[in-house]
């Protein structure tokens, strides 16, 4: 095998046609003059293991993984980082030169970097966090909030059993609130996160009374279609700093690009525009 092989990367999911990751990575490859390619791959669950094992032989240096394969790939990797194991899912695979497949999860990193860059005064240690939603994305949010030292995480989900399950996994810092009383989580909260899919185009809005919300809170929404959800709009009207979800997508991509192509790409307005397709 030649050392001069063109490095390839991919995003593997099903469906995958909607993904903006190929446009983002193509932009960075162009910008840094790297002769590589990043392609979308629609792979069925039954074919996943065979496809992933074949990829290094074809010149792939790694891949992003998205719904519905993020959990399954953990079982196909030779090495799983602690944070991917804690989250219970991987979004990044690295095909190492020694033939080993390394699985990582950069979603939590993307979540935190987005808040740090979008709300420079964000001080997560100074008060509780309130999180709506208990799906796959919420797992990465919980792991990273614990990592940055929030004193308490209040969690609410339409299906309470899912939130209770996360409480058991993530421990005593997590306090579960009933969905019908989710507004109570906001009293004194310094970090407020919509990690549910409510507010996405085609879904109802996340409607929660914001009376208890302090103007000192930093409020973010993982939903980025639309960029300004009704939840963020109302939080902004209440005087809070708000951070949209697009930056999380951009920041989670940067460490993966660096691992595959050897250079840390910049998350800037150009990258943002590329992902928005404008
Ligand atoms: P998921 O695993 O399917 O979980 C969906 C979550 O939304 C669950 O908590 C679910 O509650 C809740 N939900 C859905 N419909 C609801 C409704 N009608 N009423 C109340 N709750 C509802 O999805 P996910 O992977 O966690 O993703 C969640 C959102 O985050 C999606 O919009 C996704 O696009 C976004 N996201 C963004 C980024 C980023 O980079 N910005 C990264 C990852 C995900 P139940 O448990 O009751 O069903």
Coordinates of C-alpha atoms in Angstrom, one line a residue, residues 7-273:
X7 CA -6.9 10.1 2.7
X8 CA -10.6 9.4 2.7
X9 CA -13.2 9.9 5.4
X10 CA -17.0 9.5 5.5
X11 CA -20.1 10.0 7.5
X12 CA -22.0 6.7 8.0
X13 CA -25.7 6.7 8.8
X14 CA -29.1 5.9 7.4
X15 CA -30.6 8.1 6.0
X16 CA -27.7 10.4 5.4
X17 CA -28.5 12.6 2.4
X18 CA -29.5 15.5 4.7
X19 CA -26.1 15.6 6.5
X20 CA -24.2 18.9 6.2
X21 CA -20.9 17.2 7.4
X22 CA -19.7 16.5 3.8
X23 CA -20.0 20.2 2.9
X24 CA -18.1 21.2 6.1
X25 CA -15.2 18.8 5.7
X26 CA -14.9 19.5 2.0
X27 CA -14.6 23.2 2.9
X28 CA -11.9 22.5 5.4
X29 CA -10.0 20.2 3.0
X30 CA -10.1 22.9 0.4
X31 CA -9.1 25.6 2.8
X32 CA -6.1 23.8 4.1
X33 CA -5.0 22.4 0.7
X34 CA -5.4 18.8 1.9
X35 CA -5.9 16.3 -1.0
X36 CA -8.6 14.2 0.7
X37 CA -12.3 13.5 0.4
X38 CA -15.2 13.1 2.8
X39 CA -18.3 11.3 1.6
X40 CA -21.8 10.4 2.9
X41 CA -22.4 6.6 3.1
X42 CA -25.9 5.2 3.6
X43 CA -25.3 1.9 5.3
X44 CA -27.9 -0.6 6.6
X45 CA -27.5 -2.0 10.1
X46 CA -26.9 -5.5 8.7
X47 CA -24.0 -4.4 6.6
X48 CA -22.3 -2.1 9.1
X49 CA -19.6 -4.4 10.5
X50 CA -18.6 -5.6 7.0
X51 CA -18.4 -2.0 5.6
X52 CA -16.4 -0.7 8.6
X53 CA -13.9 -3.5 8.4
X54 CA -13.4 -3.0 4.7
X55 CA -12.9 0.8 4.9
X56 CA -9.3 1.0 6.0
X57 CA -8.3 -1.3 3.1
X58 CA -9.9 1.3 0.7
X59 CA -7.9 4.2 2.1
X60 CA -10.3 5.5 4.7
X61 CA -8.6 7.1 7.7
X62 CA -11.7 7.4 9.7
X63 CA -15.5 8.1 9.7
X64 CA -18.2 10.0 11.5
X65 CA -21.1 7.8 12.6
X66 CA -24.6 9.0 13.1
X67 CA -28.2 7.7 13.6
X68 CA -28.8 4.8 13.8
X69 CA -25.3 3.4 14.2
X70 CA -23.8 5.4 17.0
X71 CA -24.3 2.8 19.7
X72 CA -23.6 -0.3 17.5
X73 CA -20.1 0.9 16.5
X74 CA -18.9 0.7 20.1
X75 CA -19.0 -3.1 19.7
X76 CA -17.1 -3.0 16.5
X77 CA -14.2 -0.9 17.8
X78 CA -10.9 -2.3 19.2
X79 CA -10.5 0.7 21.5
X80 CA -13.2 2.9 23.0
X81 CA -12.4 6.2 24.7
X82 CA -13.7 6.8 28.3
X83 CA -16.0 9.5 27.1
X84 CA -17.5 7.4 24.4
X85 CA -18.0 4.6 26.9
X86 CA -19.6 7.0 29.4
X87 CA -22.0 8.4 26.7
X88 CA -22.7 4.9 25.4
X89 CA -22.2 6.0 21.8
X90 CA -19.5 7.0 19.3
X91 CA -19.6 9.7 16.6
X92 CA -16.0 9.4 15.4
X93 CA -14.0 6.4 14.3
X94 CA -10.3 6.5 13.6
X95 CA -8.7 3.7 11.5
X96 CA -5.2 3.5 12.9
X97 CA -2.1 2.5 10.9
X98 CA -1.7 -0.6 13.1
X99 CA -5.2 -1.8 11.9
X100 CA -7.0 -1.0 15.1
X101 CA -10.3 0.8 15.1
X102 CA -10.6 3.6 17.7
X103 CA -14.0 4.9 18.7
X104 CA -14.5 8.3 20.3
X105 CA -17.3 10.7 21.0
X106 CA -16.8 14.4 20.3
X107 CA -20.4 15.6 20.8
X108 CA -19.8 16.6 24.4
X109 CA -16.7 18.6 23.4
X110 CA -18.8 20.3 20.6
X111 CA -21.5 21.1 23.1
X112 CA -19.1 22.7 25.6
X113 CA -17.0 24.6 23.1
X114 CA -20.1 26.0 21.5
X115 CA -21.2 27.4 24.9
X116 CA -17.7 28.7 25.7
X117 CA -17.4 30.5 22.4
X118 CA -21.1 31.7 22.2
X119 CA -21.4 32.9 25.8
X120 CA -18.0 34.1 27.0
X121 CA -19.3 34.7 30.6
X122 CA -20.7 31.2 30.9
X123 CA -19.8 29.9 34.4
X124 CA -21.2 26.4 34.6
X125 CA -19.9 25.8 38.2
X126 CA -21.9 28.7 39.6
X127 CA -25.3 27.0 39.6
X128 CA -27.5 24.1 38.5
X129 CA -28.1 23.1 34.9
X130 CA -31.6 22.2 33.6
X131 CA -31.8 19.8 30.7
X132 CA -34.9 19.0 28.6
X133 CA -34.8 15.6 26.9
X134 CA -33.2 12.2 27.7
X135 CA -32.3 10.8 24.2
X136 CA -28.9 10.1 22.7
X137 CA -27.9 13.8 22.6
X138 CA -28.8 14.3 26.2
X139 CA -26.3 11.6 27.2
X140 CA -23.4 13.6 25.7
X141 CA -24.8 16.8 27.3
X142 CA -25.0 15.2 30.8
X143 CA -21.5 13.7 30.5
X144 CA -19.9 17.0 29.5
X145 CA -21.9 19.1 32.1
X146 CA -20.5 16.8 34.8
X147 CA -17.1 17.1 33.3
X148 CA -17.1 20.9 33.5
X149 CA -18.2 20.8 37.1
X150 CA -21.9 21.8 37.3
X151 CA -23.0 21.3 40.9
X152 CA -26.4 19.8 39.9
X153 CA -28.3 18.7 36.8
X154 CA -32.1 18.9 36.7
X155 CA -33.4 16.6 34.0
X156 CA -36.9 16.2 32.5
X157 CA -38.2 14.1 29.7
X158 CA -41.6 13.3 28.3
X159 CA -41.0 9.7 29.0
X160 CA -39.9 9.8 32.6
X161 CA -38.5 6.3 32.7
X162 CA -35.7 7.4 30.2
X163 CA -34.7 10.3 32.5
X164 CA -34.7 7.9 35.5
X165 CA -32.5 5.6 33.6
X166 CA -30.0 8.4 32.9
X167 CA -30.2 9.4 36.6
X168 CA -29.1 5.9 37.6
X169 CA -26.2 5.9 35.1
X170 CA -24.9 9.4 35.7
X171 CA -25.4 9.5 39.5
X172 CA -26.5 11.7 42.3
X173 CA -25.9 15.0 40.6
X174 CA -28.8 14.3 38.4
X175 CA -32.3 15.1 39.7
X176 CA -35.3 14.1 37.7
X177 CA -38.4 16.4 37.4
X178 CA -41.8 15.4 36.0
X179 CA -42.4 16.7 32.4
X180 CA -45.5 18.5 33.5
X181 CA -43.5 20.5 36.1
X182 CA -40.4 21.0 34.0
X183 CA -40.6 24.8 34.4
X184 CA -39.7 24.3 38.1
X185 CA -36.2 23.2 36.9
X186 CA -35.4 26.7 35.8
X187 CA -35.4 28.3 39.3
X188 CA -31.8 29.4 39.9
X189 CA -30.5 27.4 36.8
X190 CA -27.3 28.9 35.3
X191 CA -27.2 26.6 32.2
X192 CA -30.4 25.6 30.4
X193 CA -30.4 23.1 27.5
X194 CA -33.0 21.9 25.1
X195 CA -31.7 18.4 24.2
X196 CA -35.0 17.2 23.0
X197 CA -36.1 17.4 19.4
X198 CA -38.9 19.7 20.2
X199 CA -38.6 23.0 18.2
X200 CA -37.2 21.2 15.1
X201 CA -38.9 22.0 11.8
X202 CA -42.0 19.8 11.7
X203 CA -42.1 19.3 15.5
X204 CA -44.1 21.3 18.1
X205 CA -42.1 23.9 20.0
X206 CA -40.7 23.3 23.5
X207 CA -43.2 25.3 25.5
X208 CA -42.2 25.8 29.1
X209 CA -43.1 28.7 31.5
X210 CA -39.9 30.8 31.8
X211 CA -41.1 32.8 34.8
X212 CA -38.5 31.3 37.1
X213 CA -35.6 31.8 34.6
X214 CA -32.9 34.2 35.7
X215 CA -31.5 36.7 33.1
X216 CA -28.0 35.4 34.3
X217 CA -28.8 32.0 32.7
X218 CA -27.1 30.8 29.5
X219 CA -29.7 29.1 27.4
X220 CA -28.9 26.8 24.4
X221 CA -30.8 24.6 22.1
X222 CA -29.3 21.6 20.3
X223 CA -31.9 22.0 17.5
X224 CA -30.4 24.1 14.7
X225 CA -33.2 23.9 12.1
X226 CA -34.4 26.6 12.6
X227 CA -31.4 28.4 14.1
X228 CA -33.6 30.5 16.3
X229 CA -36.1 28.2 17.9
X230 CA -39.1 29.6 19.8
X231 CA -37.5 28.4 23.0
X232 CA -34.3 30.5 22.3
X233 CA -36.4 33.5 21.2
X234 CA -38.4 33.5 24.5
X235 CA -35.2 33.1 26.5
X236 CA -33.6 35.9 24.7
X237 CA -36.7 38.1 25.4
X238 CA -36.3 37.2 29.1
X239 CA -32.8 38.8 28.9
X240 CA -30.7 35.5 28.9
X241 CA -27.6 34.9 26.8
X242 CA -28.7 32.4 24.1
X243 CA -26.5 30.1 22.0
X244 CA -27.9 28.2 18.9
X245 CA -27.1 24.6 18.2
X246 CA -25.2 25.0 15.0
X247 CA -21.9 25.6 16.7
X248 CA -22.1 22.2 18.5
X249 CA -22.2 20.6 15.0
X250 CA -19.1 22.6 13.9
X251 CA -17.1 22.1 17.1
X252 CA -17.7 18.3 17.3
X253 CA -16.3 18.0 13.7
X254 CA -13.0 19.8 14.4
X255 CA -11.2 17.2 16.5
X256 CA -12.3 14.4 14.1
X257 CA -10.8 16.4 11.1
X258 CA -7.6 16.9 13.1
X259 CA -7.3 13.2 13.9
X260 CA -7.8 12.1 10.3
X261 CA -6.1 14.9 8.3
X262 CA -3.5 16.2 10.8
X263 CA -4.5 19.8 11.3
X264 CA -7.0 21.5 13.6
X265 CA -9.5 23.4 11.4
X266 CA -10.9 26.7 12.4
X267 CA -14.5 27.1 13.4
X268 CA -15.4 30.5 11.9
X269 CA -18.2 32.3 10.1
X270 CA -17.1 30.7 6.8
X271 CA -17.6 27.2 8.2
X272 CA -21.0 28.4 9.7
X273 CA -22.1 29.7 6.3

